[in-house]
Short mmCIF file of C-alpha atoms in Angstrom, two decimals:
data_model
loop_
_atom_site.label_atom_id
_atom_site.label_comp_id
_atom_site.label_asym_id
_atom_site.label_seq_id
_atom_site.Cartn_x
_atom_site.Cartn_y
_atom_site.Cartn_z
CA MET V 1 -9.85 27.53 19.12
CA SER V 2 -8.00 25.79 16.90
CA GLU V 3 -5.75 27.89 14.39
CA SER V 4 -4.89 26.59 10.75
CA ALA V 5 -3.47 30.31 9.35
CA PRO V 6 -0.70 29.44 6.35
CA GLU V 7 2.85 28.45 7.83
CA ASP V 8 3.97 32.30 8.79
CA PRO V 9 4.82 32.44 12.55
CA GLU V 10 4.38 36.25 12.87
CA LEU V 11 0.70 35.81 11.16
CA LYS V 12 0.26 33.00 13.78
CA ARG V 13 1.25 35.26 16.22
CA ALA V 14 -1.44 37.94 15.17
CA VAL V 15 -4.07 35.58 15.21
CA PHE V 16 -3.61 34.42 18.38
CA ALA V 17 -2.90 37.75 19.50
CA ARG V 18 -6.23 39.00 18.20
CA PHE V 19 -8.37 35.94 19.88
CA ASP V 20 -6.78 36.19 23.38
CA ARG V 21 -9.16 38.91 24.75
CA PRO V 22 -12.61 37.68 23.55
CA CYS V 23 -11.66 34.09 24.42
CA PRO V 24 -12.60 32.88 27.95
CA GLU V 25 -9.61 32.24 30.70
CA ARG V 26 -10.61 28.33 30.06
CA THR V 27 -10.37 28.08 26.36
CA VAL V 28 -7.36 25.72 25.05
CA PHE V 29 -5.79 27.24 22.04
CA THR V 30 -4.12 24.92 19.32
CA THR V 31 -2.06 25.09 16.11
CA ASN V 32 -2.70 23.14 13.08
CA THR V 33 0.71 23.91 12.15
CA SER V 34 2.56 21.38 10.35
CA SER V 35 6.15 22.22 10.15
CA LEU V 36 6.65 24.95 12.90
CA ILE V 37 6.65 24.64 16.88
CA PRO V 38 4.39 25.58 19.25
CA SER V 39 6.97 27.71 21.29
CA MET V 40 7.84 30.13 18.39
CA PHE V 41 4.42 31.81 19.22
CA ALA V 42 3.00 30.27 22.71
CA ASP V 43 3.85 33.74 24.15
CA ALA V 44 1.69 35.55 21.37
CA THR V 45 -1.53 33.36 22.89
CA GLY V 46 -1.97 35.35 26.09
CA ARG V 47 -2.33 31.75 27.54
CA PRO V 48 0.77 29.75 26.89
CA ASP V 49 -0.16 26.95 29.69
CA ARG V 50 -3.16 26.46 27.75
CA PHE V 51 -1.89 25.89 24.40
CA ALA V 52 0.18 22.88 22.50
CA ALA V 53 -0.03 21.64 18.71
CA LEU V 54 -2.99 19.58 17.54
CA HIS V 55 -1.77 18.85 13.91
CA PHE V 56 -4.58 16.89 11.68
CA HIS V 57 -3.66 15.27 8.37
CA LEU V 58 -5.54 15.43 5.27
CA PRO V 59 -7.78 14.17 4.24
CA VAL V 60 -9.21 14.10 8.11
CA TRP V 61 -11.57 11.87 7.17
CA SER V 62 -9.30 9.00 6.33
CA ALA V 63 -5.88 10.01 7.29
CA ASN V 64 -7.38 10.39 11.00
CA VAL V 65 -3.95 10.66 12.67
CA VAL V 66 -3.44 13.98 15.07
CA ASP V 67 -0.49 15.06 16.04
CA VAL V 68 -0.49 16.14 20.27
CA MET V 69 2.93 18.49 20.86
CA PRO V 70 3.03 20.55 24.07
CA HIS V 71 5.53 23.02 24.55
CA PRO V 72 7.66 23.40 27.97
CA GLY V 73 5.16 25.75 28.77
CA THR V 74 1.66 23.59 28.47
CA ALA V 75 0.33 22.14 31.79
CA PRO V 76 0.33 18.63 31.65
CA GLU V 77 -3.65 19.09 32.33
CA VAL V 78 -3.90 20.16 28.95
CA THR V 79 -1.72 17.84 27.06
CA GLU V 80 -4.09 15.28 28.44
CA LEU V 81 -7.21 16.98 27.55
CA LEU V 82 -5.98 17.15 23.91
CA LEU V 83 -4.86 13.24 23.79
CA ALA V 84 -8.68 12.22 25.51
CA PHE V 85 -10.26 14.92 22.96
CA ALA V 86 -8.78 13.38 19.64
CA PRO V 87 -10.19 9.67 19.82
CA ARG V 88 -14.12 11.84 20.99
CA ILE V 89 -13.85 12.97 17.03
CA GLY V 90 -12.50 9.85 15.60
CA GLN V 91 -8.91 10.41 15.37
CA ILE V 92 -5.66 8.69 16.78
CA PRO V 93 -3.53 10.77 18.60
CA ILE V 94 0.12 10.90 18.16
CA HIS V 95 2.07 11.94 21.64
CA LEU V 96 5.07 13.79 20.60
CA ARG V 97 7.30 14.12 24.12
CA LYS V 98 9.20 16.88 22.75
CA GLU V 99 9.12 19.75 19.92
CA HIS V 100 10.16 18.68 16.93
CA HIS V 101 9.70 20.29 13.76
CA GLY V 102 8.06 18.39 11.40
CA TYR V 103 6.38 16.30 14.10
CA ALA V 104 5.93 12.38 13.63
CA PHE V 105 4.56 11.45 10.13
CA ASN V 106 5.46 14.80 8.60
CA SER V 107 9.08 14.15 9.24
CA MET V 108 9.22 11.70 7.10
CA TYR V 109 6.89 13.10 4.27
CA GLU V 110 8.94 15.93 3.99
CA ALA V 111 12.11 14.23 3.43
CA MET V 112 10.41 12.40 0.85
CA ASN V 113 8.95 15.53 -0.84
CA ARG V 114 12.34 17.38 -0.36
CA GLU V 115 13.75 14.37 -2.65
CA ALA V 116 10.84 14.12 -5.10
CA ILE V 117 10.63 18.09 -5.70
CA ALA V 118 14.99 17.99 -6.13
CA LEU V 119 14.35 15.07 -8.85
CA ALA V 120 12.12 17.43 -11.04
CA ALA V 121 14.00 20.71 -10.13
CA ASN V 122 17.16 19.33 -10.97
CA ARG V 123 15.73 17.97 -14.49
CA ILE V 124 16.66 14.44 -13.32
CA ALA V 125 12.79 12.90 -13.92
CA LEU V 126 9.76 14.00 -15.16
CA VAL V 127 6.95 14.89 -12.63
CA GLU V 128 4.98 11.68 -13.56
CA ASP V 129 8.09 9.46 -13.68
CA VAL V 130 8.34 10.35 -10.17
CA ASP V 131 5.06 9.55 -9.29
CA ARG V 132 5.04 6.02 -11.24
CA ALA V 133 8.02 5.51 -9.58
CA TRP V 134 6.44 5.80 -6.00
CA MET V 135 3.21 4.33 -7.12
CA GLY V 136 4.66 1.19 -8.45
CA VAL V 137 6.91 0.04 -5.38
CA THR V 138 4.37 1.20 -2.83
CA LYS V 139 1.55 0.21 -4.61
CA MET V 140 -0.05 3.61 -3.26
CA PRO V 141 -2.68 5.49 -5.56
CA VAL V 142 -1.00 8.41 -5.78
CA GLY V 143 2.54 9.73 -5.78
CA PRO V 144 4.35 12.73 -4.00
CA PHE V 145 3.25 15.03 -6.51
CA GLY V 146 0.18 14.14 -6.39
CA MET V 147 -0.27 14.30 -2.81
CA LEU V 148 1.45 17.63 -3.08
CA ASP V 149 -1.43 18.91 -5.43
CA ASP V 150 -3.52 18.32 -2.04
CA VAL V 151 -1.64 20.00 0.25
CA GLY V 152 -1.42 22.67 -2.11
CA ARG V 153 1.70 24.64 -4.07
CA GLY V 154 1.55 27.85 -2.02
CA THR V 155 1.86 25.87 1.67
CA VAL V 156 4.69 23.87 0.19
CA ARG V 157 6.15 26.62 -1.34
CA LYS V 158 6.30 28.72 2.00
CA ILE V 159 7.58 25.79 4.31
CA THR V 160 10.19 24.81 1.45
CA SER V 161 11.20 28.98 1.74
CA PHE V 162 11.23 28.91 5.35
CA TRP V 163 13.32 26.08 5.48
CA ALA V 164 15.81 27.28 2.89
CA GLN V 165 16.32 30.40 4.88
CA GLN V 166 16.47 28.59 8.22
CA LEU V 167 19.25 26.03 7.02
CA GLY V 168 21.00 27.87 4.33
CA ASP V 169 20.18 24.68 2.14
CA PRO V 170 21.44 24.98 -1.72
CA GLN V 171 18.84 22.48 -2.65
CA LEU V 172 15.67 23.64 -0.85
CA GLU V 173 16.39 27.24 -2.11
CA LYS V 174 16.31 25.58 -5.88
CA ASN V 175 13.20 23.70 -4.49
CA GLU V 176 11.41 26.64 -3.98
CA LYS V 177 12.24 28.59 -7.25
CA TYR V 178 11.18 25.83 -8.98
CA LEU V 179 7.72 25.99 -6.66
CA ARG V 180 7.50 29.79 -7.23
CA GLY V 181 7.06 29.12 -11.02
CA TYR V 182 3.93 26.85 -10.54
CA VAL V 183 2.85 29.60 -7.80
CA ASP V 184 3.43 32.84 -9.90
CA THR V 185 1.32 31.20 -12.67
CA GLY V 186 -1.73 30.15 -10.84
CA ARG V 187 -1.58 26.52 -10.84
CA LEU V 188 -1.76 26.00 -6.92
CA GLY V 189 -2.73 22.50 -6.82
CA ARG V 190 -6.53 20.69 -6.77
CA LYS V 191 -7.99 23.85 -5.35
CA SER V 192 -7.21 25.90 -8.39
CA GLY V 193 -7.89 23.08 -10.89
CA GLU V 194 -4.27 22.48 -12.07
CA GLY V 195 -1.09 22.13 -9.89
CA PHE V 196 1.18 19.34 -11.25
CA TYR V 197 -1.49 17.77 -12.57
CA ARG V 198 -5.31 18.60 -13.81
CA TYR V 199 -8.47 18.37 -12.05
CA PRO V 200 -11.01 16.80 -11.43
CA GLU V 201 -9.29 13.49 -13.21
CA PRO V 202 -5.72 14.16 -12.75
CA ALA V 203 -3.35 11.59 -15.36
CA TYR V 204 -2.24 9.36 -12.38
CA ARG V 205 -5.88 8.00 -12.19
CA ASP V 206 -5.54 6.81 -14.96
CA PRO V 207 -5.23 3.07 -15.99
CA GLY V 208 -2.63 3.25 -18.51
CA PHE V 209 -0.26 5.98 -16.06
CA LEU V 210 1.85 3.30 -14.66
CA GLU V 211 2.84 2.27 -18.18
CA GLY V 212 3.73 5.64 -19.25
CA ARG V 213 0.68 6.53 -21.07
CA PHE V 214 0.70 9.98 -19.68
CA PRO V 215 1.05 13.74 -21.47
CA THR V 216 4.75 15.03 -20.51
CA SER V 217 5.02 18.02 -18.16
#
């Protein structure tokens, strides 16, 4: 059973507690959390030895990397099972040897997001210019804010809020406030039709985007 509830530890605990009783004892539970660690709610699963993180990346059909991260109480054979399962569904398993918030790719990705959002929140650069800088140097077809629209503004805000509280980081608090303005007005990203960009044809796909031909935010 794979859980993909929003990044709220208490909500995840409630989901696992609800599924423990109806599921057979042999069932392995996994969490698809992108920033939390499995030991935060392992006890709520009722089967901590058969529980680990199995974190997929978006979009799964092309970004086919999955983090396999056990917690200290995960049985070794469960970790091996998940490492063997991933290639069977077309995923590249990344074995995390110890618990780590952010896993592998997301540790790097979240650092980029923090700085990208800070540039906009501090009014240093427009959203579009941040993305143009990234796209122009890396030659990627989308920048940090375009990618955040795919993740969803609500999810990004929850993660940012959680770490702002955990770390007492003033910049993360400012980033969360900036994101809240979008969430409160329903601009949640691609799924709502508008986020940092408007969909289905976001400005960053326009041939003139890198040259600076775009409507300002």
